[in-house]
CSV table of C-alpha atoms in Angstrom, one decimal:
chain,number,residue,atom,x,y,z
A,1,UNK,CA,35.5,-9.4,0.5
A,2,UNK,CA,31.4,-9.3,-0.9
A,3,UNK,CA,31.2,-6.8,-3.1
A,4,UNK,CA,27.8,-4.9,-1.8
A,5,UNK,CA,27.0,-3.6,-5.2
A,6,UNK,CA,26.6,-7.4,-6.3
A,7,UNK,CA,25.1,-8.3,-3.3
A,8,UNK,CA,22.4,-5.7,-4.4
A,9,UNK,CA,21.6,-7.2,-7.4
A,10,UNK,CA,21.4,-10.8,-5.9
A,11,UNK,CA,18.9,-8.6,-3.6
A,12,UNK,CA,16.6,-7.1,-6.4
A,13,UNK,CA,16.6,-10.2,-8.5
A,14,UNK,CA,14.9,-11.6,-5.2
A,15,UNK,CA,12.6,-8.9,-4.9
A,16,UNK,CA,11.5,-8.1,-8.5
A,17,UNK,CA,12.1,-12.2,-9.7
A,18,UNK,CA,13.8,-11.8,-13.3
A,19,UNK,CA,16.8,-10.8,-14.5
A,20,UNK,CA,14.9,-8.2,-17.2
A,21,UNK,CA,12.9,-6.7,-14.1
A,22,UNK,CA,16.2,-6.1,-12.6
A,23,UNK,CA,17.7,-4.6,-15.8
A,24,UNK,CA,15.1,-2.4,-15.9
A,25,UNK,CA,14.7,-1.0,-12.6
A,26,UNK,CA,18.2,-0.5,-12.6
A,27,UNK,CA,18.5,0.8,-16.3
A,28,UNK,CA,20.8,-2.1,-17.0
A,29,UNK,CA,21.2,-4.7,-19.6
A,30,UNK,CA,20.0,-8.1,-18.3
A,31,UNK,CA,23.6,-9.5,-19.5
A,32,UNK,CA,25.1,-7.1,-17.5
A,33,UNK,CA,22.9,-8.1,-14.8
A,34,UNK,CA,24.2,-11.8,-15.3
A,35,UNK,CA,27.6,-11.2,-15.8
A,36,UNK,CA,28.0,-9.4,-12.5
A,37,UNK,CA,26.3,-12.1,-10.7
A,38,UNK,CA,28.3,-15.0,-12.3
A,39,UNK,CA,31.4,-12.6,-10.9
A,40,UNK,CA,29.3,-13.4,-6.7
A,41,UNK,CA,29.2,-16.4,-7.6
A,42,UNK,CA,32.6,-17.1,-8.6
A,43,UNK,CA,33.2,-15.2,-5.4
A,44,UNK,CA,31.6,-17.1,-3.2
A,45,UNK,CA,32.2,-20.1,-4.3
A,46,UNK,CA,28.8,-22.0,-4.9
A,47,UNK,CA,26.0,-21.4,-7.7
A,48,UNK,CA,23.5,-19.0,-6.6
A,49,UNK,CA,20.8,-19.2,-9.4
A,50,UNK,CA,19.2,-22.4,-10.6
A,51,UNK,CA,17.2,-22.3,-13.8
A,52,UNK,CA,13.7,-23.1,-13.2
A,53,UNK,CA,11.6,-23.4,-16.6
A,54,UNK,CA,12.8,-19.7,-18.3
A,55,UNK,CA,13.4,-18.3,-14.8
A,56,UNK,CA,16.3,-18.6,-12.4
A,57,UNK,CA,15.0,-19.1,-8.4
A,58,UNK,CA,17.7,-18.3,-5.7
A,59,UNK,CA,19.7,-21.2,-4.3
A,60,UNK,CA,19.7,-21.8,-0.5
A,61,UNK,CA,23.4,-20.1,-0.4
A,62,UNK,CA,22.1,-17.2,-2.3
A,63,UNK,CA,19.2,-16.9,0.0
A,64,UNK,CA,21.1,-16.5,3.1
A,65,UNK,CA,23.0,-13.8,1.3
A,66,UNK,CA,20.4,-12.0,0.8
A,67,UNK,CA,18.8,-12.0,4.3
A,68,UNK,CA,22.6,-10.5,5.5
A,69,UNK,CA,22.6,-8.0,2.4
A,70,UNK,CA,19.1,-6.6,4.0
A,71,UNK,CA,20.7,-6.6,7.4
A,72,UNK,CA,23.3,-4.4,6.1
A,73,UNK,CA,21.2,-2.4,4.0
A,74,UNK,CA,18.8,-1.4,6.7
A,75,UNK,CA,22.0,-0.4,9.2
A,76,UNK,CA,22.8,2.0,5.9
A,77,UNK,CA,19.2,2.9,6.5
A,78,UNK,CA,19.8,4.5,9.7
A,79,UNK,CA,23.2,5.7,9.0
A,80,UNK,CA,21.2,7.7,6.3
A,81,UNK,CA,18.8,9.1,8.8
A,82,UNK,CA,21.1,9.6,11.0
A,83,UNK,CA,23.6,12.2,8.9
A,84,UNK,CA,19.6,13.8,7.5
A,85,UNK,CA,19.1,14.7,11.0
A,86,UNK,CA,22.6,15.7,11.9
A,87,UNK,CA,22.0,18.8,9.3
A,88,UNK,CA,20.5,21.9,8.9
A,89,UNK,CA,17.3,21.7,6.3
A,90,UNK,CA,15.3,18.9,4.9
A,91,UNK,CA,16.8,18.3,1.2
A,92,UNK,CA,16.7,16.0,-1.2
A,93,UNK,CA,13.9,13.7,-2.8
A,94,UNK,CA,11.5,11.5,-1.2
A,95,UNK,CA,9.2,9.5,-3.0
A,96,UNK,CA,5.4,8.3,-1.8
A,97,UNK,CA,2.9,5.2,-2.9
A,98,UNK,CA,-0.4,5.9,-2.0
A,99,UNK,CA,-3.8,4.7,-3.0
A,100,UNK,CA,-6.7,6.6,-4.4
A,101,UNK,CA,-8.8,7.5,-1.7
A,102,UNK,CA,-5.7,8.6,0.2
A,103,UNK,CA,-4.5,10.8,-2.7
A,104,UNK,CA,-7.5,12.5,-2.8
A,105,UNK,CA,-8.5,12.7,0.7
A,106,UNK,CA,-5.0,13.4,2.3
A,107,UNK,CA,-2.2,14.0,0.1
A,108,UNK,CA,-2.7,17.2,-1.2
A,109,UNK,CA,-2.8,19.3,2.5
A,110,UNK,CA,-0.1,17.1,3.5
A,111,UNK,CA,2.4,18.2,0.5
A,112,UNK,CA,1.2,21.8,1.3
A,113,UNK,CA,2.3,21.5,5.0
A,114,UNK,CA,5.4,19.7,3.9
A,115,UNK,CA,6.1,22.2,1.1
A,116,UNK,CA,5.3,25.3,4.1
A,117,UNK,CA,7.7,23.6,6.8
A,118,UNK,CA,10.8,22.1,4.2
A,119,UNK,CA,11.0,24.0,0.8
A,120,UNK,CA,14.0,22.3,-0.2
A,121,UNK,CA,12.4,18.9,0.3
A,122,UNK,CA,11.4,17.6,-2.9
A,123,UNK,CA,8.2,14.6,-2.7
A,124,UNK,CA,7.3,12.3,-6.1
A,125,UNK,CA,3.7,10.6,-5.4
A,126,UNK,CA,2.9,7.6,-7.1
A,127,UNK,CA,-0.8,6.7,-6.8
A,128,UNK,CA,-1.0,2.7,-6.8
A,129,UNK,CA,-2.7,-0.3,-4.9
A,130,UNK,CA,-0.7,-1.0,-1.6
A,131,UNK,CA,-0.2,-4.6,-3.0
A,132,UNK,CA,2.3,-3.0,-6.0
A,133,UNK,CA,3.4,-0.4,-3.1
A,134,UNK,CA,4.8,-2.6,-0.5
A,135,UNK,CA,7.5,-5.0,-2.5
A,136,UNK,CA,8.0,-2.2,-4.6
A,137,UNK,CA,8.9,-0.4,-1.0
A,138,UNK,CA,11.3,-3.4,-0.2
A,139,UNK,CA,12.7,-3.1,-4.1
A,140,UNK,CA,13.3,0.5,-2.9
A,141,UNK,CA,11.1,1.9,-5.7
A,142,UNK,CA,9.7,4.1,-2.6
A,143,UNK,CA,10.9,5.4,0.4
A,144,UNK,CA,7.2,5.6,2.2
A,145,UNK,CA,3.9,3.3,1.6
A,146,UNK,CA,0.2,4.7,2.0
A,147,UNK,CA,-1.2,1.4,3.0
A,148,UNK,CA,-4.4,-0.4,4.3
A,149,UNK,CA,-6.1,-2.9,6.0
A,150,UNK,CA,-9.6,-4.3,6.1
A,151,UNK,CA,-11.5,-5.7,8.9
A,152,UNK,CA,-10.3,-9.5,9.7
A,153,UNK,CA,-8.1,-9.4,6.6
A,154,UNK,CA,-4.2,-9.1,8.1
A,155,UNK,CA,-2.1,-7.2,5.9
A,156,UNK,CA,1.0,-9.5,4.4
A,157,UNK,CA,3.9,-9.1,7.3
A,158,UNK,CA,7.3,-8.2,5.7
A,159,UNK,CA,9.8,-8.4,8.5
A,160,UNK,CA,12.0,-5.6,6.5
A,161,UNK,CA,9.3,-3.1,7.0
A,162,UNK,CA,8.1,-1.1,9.5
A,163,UNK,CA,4.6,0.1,10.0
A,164,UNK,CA,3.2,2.6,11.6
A,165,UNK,CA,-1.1,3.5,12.5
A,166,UNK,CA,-2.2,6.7,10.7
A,167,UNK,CA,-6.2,7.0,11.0
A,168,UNK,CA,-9.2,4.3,10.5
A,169,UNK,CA,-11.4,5.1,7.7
A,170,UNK,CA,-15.1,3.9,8.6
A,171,UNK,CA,-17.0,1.9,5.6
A,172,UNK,CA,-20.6,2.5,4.6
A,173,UNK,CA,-23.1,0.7,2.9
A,174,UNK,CA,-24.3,2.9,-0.2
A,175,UNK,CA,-27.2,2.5,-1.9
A,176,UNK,CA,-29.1,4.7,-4.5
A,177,UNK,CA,-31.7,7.4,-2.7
A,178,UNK,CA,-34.5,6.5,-5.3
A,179,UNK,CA,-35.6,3.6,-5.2
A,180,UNK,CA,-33.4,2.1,-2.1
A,181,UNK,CA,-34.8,0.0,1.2
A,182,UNK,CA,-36.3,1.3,4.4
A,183,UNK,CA,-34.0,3.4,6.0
A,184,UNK,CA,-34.3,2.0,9.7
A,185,UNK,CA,-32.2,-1.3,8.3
A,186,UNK,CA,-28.5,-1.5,9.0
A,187,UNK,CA,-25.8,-3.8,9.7
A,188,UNK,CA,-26.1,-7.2,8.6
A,189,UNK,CA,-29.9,-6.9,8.0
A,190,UNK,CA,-29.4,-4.0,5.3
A,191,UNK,CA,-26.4,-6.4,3.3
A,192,UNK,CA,-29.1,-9.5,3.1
A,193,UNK,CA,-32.0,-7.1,1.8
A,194,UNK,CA,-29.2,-6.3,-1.5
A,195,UNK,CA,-28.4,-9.8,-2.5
A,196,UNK,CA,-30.8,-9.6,-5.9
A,197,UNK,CA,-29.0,-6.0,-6.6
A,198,UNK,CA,-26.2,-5.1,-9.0
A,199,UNK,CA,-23.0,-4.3,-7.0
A,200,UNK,CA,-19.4,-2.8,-7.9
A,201,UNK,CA,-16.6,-4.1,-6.2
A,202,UNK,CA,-12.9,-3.4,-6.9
A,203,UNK,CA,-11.3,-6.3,-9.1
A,204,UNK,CA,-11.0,-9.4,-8.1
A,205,UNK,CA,-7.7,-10.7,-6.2
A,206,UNK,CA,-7.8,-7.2,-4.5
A,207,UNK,CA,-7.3,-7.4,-0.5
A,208,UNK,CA,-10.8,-4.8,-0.8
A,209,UNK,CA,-12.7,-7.6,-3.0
A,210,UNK,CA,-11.4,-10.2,-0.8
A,211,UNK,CA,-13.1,-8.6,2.3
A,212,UNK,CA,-16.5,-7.1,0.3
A,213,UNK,CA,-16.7,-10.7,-0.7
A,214,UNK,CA,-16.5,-12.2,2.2
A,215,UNK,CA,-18.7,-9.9,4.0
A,216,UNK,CA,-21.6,-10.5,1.7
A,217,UNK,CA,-21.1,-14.4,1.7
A,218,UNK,CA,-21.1,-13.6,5.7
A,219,UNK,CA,-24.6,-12.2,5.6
A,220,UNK,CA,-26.1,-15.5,3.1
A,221,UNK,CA,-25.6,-14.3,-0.7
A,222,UNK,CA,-23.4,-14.1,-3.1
A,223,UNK,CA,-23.0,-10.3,-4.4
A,224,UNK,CA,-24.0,-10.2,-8.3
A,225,UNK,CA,-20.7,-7.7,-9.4
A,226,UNK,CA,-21.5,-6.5,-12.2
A,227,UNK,CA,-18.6,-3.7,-12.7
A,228,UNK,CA,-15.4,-4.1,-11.5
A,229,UNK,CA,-12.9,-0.8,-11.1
A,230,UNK,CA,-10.6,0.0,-8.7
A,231,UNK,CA,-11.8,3.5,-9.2
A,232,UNK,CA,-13.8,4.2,-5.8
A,233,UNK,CA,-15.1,7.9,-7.6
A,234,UNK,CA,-16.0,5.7,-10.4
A,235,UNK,CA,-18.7,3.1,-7.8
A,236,UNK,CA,-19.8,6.4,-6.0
A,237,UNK,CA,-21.1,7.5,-9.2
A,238,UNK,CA,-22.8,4.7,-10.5
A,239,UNK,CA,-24.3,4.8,-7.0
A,240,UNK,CA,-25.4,8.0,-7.8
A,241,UNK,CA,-27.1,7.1,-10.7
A,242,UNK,CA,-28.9,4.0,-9.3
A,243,UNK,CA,-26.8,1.5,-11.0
A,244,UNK,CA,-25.5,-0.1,-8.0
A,245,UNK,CA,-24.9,-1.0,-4.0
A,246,UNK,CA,-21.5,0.0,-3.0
A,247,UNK,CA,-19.3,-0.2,0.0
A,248,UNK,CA,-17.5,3.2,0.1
A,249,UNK,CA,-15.0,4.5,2.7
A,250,UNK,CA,-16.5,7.7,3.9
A,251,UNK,CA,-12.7,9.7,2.6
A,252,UNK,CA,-14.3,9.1,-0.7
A,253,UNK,CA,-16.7,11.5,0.4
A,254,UNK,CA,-13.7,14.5,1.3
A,255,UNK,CA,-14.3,17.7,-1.1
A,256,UNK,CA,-17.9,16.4,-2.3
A,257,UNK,CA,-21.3,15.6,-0.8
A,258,UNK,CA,-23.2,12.4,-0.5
A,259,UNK,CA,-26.2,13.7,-2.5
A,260,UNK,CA,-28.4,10.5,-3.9
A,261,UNK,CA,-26.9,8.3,-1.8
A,262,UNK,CA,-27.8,6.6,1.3
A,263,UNK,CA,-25.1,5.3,3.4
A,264,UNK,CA,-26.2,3.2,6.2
A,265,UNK,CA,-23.8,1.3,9.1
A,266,UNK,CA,-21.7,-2.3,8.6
A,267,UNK,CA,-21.7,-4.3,11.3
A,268,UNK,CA,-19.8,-3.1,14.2
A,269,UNK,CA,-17.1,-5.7,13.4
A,270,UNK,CA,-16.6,-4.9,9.8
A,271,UNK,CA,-16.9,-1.0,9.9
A,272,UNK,CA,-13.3,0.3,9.6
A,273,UNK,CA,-10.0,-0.1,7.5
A,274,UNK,CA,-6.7,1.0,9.0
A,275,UNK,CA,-4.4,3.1,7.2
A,276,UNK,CA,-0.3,3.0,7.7
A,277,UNK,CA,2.1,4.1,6.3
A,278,UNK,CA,5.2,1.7,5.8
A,279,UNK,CA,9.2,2.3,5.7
A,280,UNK,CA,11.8,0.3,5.2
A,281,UNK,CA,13.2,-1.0,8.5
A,282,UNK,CA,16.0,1.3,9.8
A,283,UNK,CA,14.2,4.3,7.7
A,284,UNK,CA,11.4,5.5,10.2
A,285,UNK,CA,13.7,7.9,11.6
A,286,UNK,CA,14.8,9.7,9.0
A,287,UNK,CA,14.0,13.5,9.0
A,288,UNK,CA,12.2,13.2,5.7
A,289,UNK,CA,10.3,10.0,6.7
A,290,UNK,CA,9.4,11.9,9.8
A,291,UNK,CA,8.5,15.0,8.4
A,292,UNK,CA,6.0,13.2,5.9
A,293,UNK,CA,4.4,11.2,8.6
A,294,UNK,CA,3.6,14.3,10.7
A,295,UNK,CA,2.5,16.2,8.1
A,296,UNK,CA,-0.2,12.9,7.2
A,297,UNK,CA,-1.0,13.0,11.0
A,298,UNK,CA,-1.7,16.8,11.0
A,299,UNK,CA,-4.1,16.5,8.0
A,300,UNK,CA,-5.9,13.7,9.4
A,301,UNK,CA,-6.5,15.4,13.0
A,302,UNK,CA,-8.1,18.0,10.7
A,303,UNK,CA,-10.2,15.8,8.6
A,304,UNK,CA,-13.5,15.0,10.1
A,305,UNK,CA,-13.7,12.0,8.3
A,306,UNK,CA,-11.3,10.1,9.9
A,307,UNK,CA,-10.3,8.9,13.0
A,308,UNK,CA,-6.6,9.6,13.8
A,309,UNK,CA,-5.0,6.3,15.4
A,310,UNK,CA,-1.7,6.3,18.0
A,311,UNK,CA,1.6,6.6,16.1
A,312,UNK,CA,2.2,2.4,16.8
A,313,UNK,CA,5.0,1.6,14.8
A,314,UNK,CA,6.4,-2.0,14.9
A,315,UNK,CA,9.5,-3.2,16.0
């Protein structure tokens, strides 16, 4: 008989790629780490690590291992949610990933409905970048993702997560008040007027810098970024001060005004980013995982800024 707890291990060292990463996730020592997993794999029979430089990848034995640990980790999944919603009160922790626009924006009146409607449920928010969020979601860091997704830029599919719409977030070209172009020019025909300006664009490698890249290279120039930060408060300000063209979500806008800046239209194709939020498969129907997604939904539908999407959660 596979011992599950070892099984785990083989499972995080897939997810989080060293044995230290492992250790420390799991407040372990890394020889402890090895030790139990030279105990699978006397158990199983084969090797399951090969060295590869000073890491170890996962043999093709190992591999298949772990796809039947996940299979049996996400039937625990719903056995989980299945004895939440066979009792009386919402308990326990629950712990969130969200990005900075969403923290700001939507976060706050959801932990106040949550806080109203389950007092005994206790929520940890983590604000970080959906690419950390999602494998840290699979390395069960987190128990629900805040993530998004730019115009013709496909979020990574993970087959062990589920996904489900929350609200699209409409993009605006922002430019300085002083000093700015005519205001009758929007859509492709503003973005070429700004190729000799400054911009700020979140750092490079970033699915947002990916698509503000491409959608600048789209209309015949290549943006001159100037300041990198994946702080969008940070580019509305030095919009503000006339230091550079931005393209800001209008939630950055929740809680404050626009004032010295001049947001104008994207093309019609490039205008909105989708926001989800993202479970582990088998964990959408936890009581927890529910009650935090309808709370999200209620604060959207009471947002003006955003446009509440249907509830389409993946297979």
């Amino acid at each position: 008989m596979l011992d599950l707890h070892r099984l785990r291990l083989l499972r995080e060292l897939k997810h989080r790629g060293t044995l230290t990463a492992v250790a420390e996730a799991l407040s372990y020592s890394p020889s402890s780490i090895s030790q139990q997993l030279a105990v699978l794999e006397k158990e199983v029979g084969v090797p399951l690590l090969e060295p590869v430089g000073r890491r170890v990848r996962l043999t093709e034995q190992a591999e298949i291992l772990v796809v039947h640990t996940e299979a049996v980790l996400e039937q625990l999944e719903r056995a989980e949610a299945e004895l939440a919603a066979s009792m009386a009160g919402l308990t326990g922790v629950i712990r969130i990933a969200t990005f900075q626009t969403a923290a700001m924006a939507l976060v706050p009146t959801a932990l106040t409905l949550l806080r109203e409607a389950h007092p005994g449920l206790r929520v940890h928010v983590t604000q970080t970048e959906p690419e950390t969020a999602l494998p840290a979601l699979l390395a069960r860091d987190f128990d629900l993702v805040m993530a998004e997704e730019y115009p013709g830029n496909p979020s990574p599919q993970y087959e062990e997560i589920e996904l489900a719409g929350l609200c699209e977030d409409e993009i605006r070209l922002a430019t300085p008040k002083v000093g700015t172009m005519a205001d009758s020019l929007e859509g492709t025909e503003a973005l070429a007027t700004l190729a000799e300006r400054p911009w700020v664009m979140e750092p490079t490698g970033t699915e947002p810098r990916q698509w503000a890249t491409t959608l600048c290279r789209t209309a015949g120039f290549e943006p001159d970024v100037r300041f990198e930060s994946s702080d969008l408060l940070l580019h509305a300000r030095l919009v503000e001060e006339g230091h550079a063209v931005a393209l800001l979500p209008d939630l950055v806008w929740s809680g404050r005004t626009a004032d010295g800046v001049v947001l104008r239209s994207l093309p019609s194709d490039q205008r909105r980013r989708r926001l989800t939020t993202a479970v582990r498969r088998g964990g959408g129907h936890h009581p927890a995982i529910r009650a935090c997604r309808d709370a999200l939904r209620r604060t959207v539908e009471a947002n003006s800024l955003a446009n509440p999407l249907a509830e389409d959660s993946n297979p």
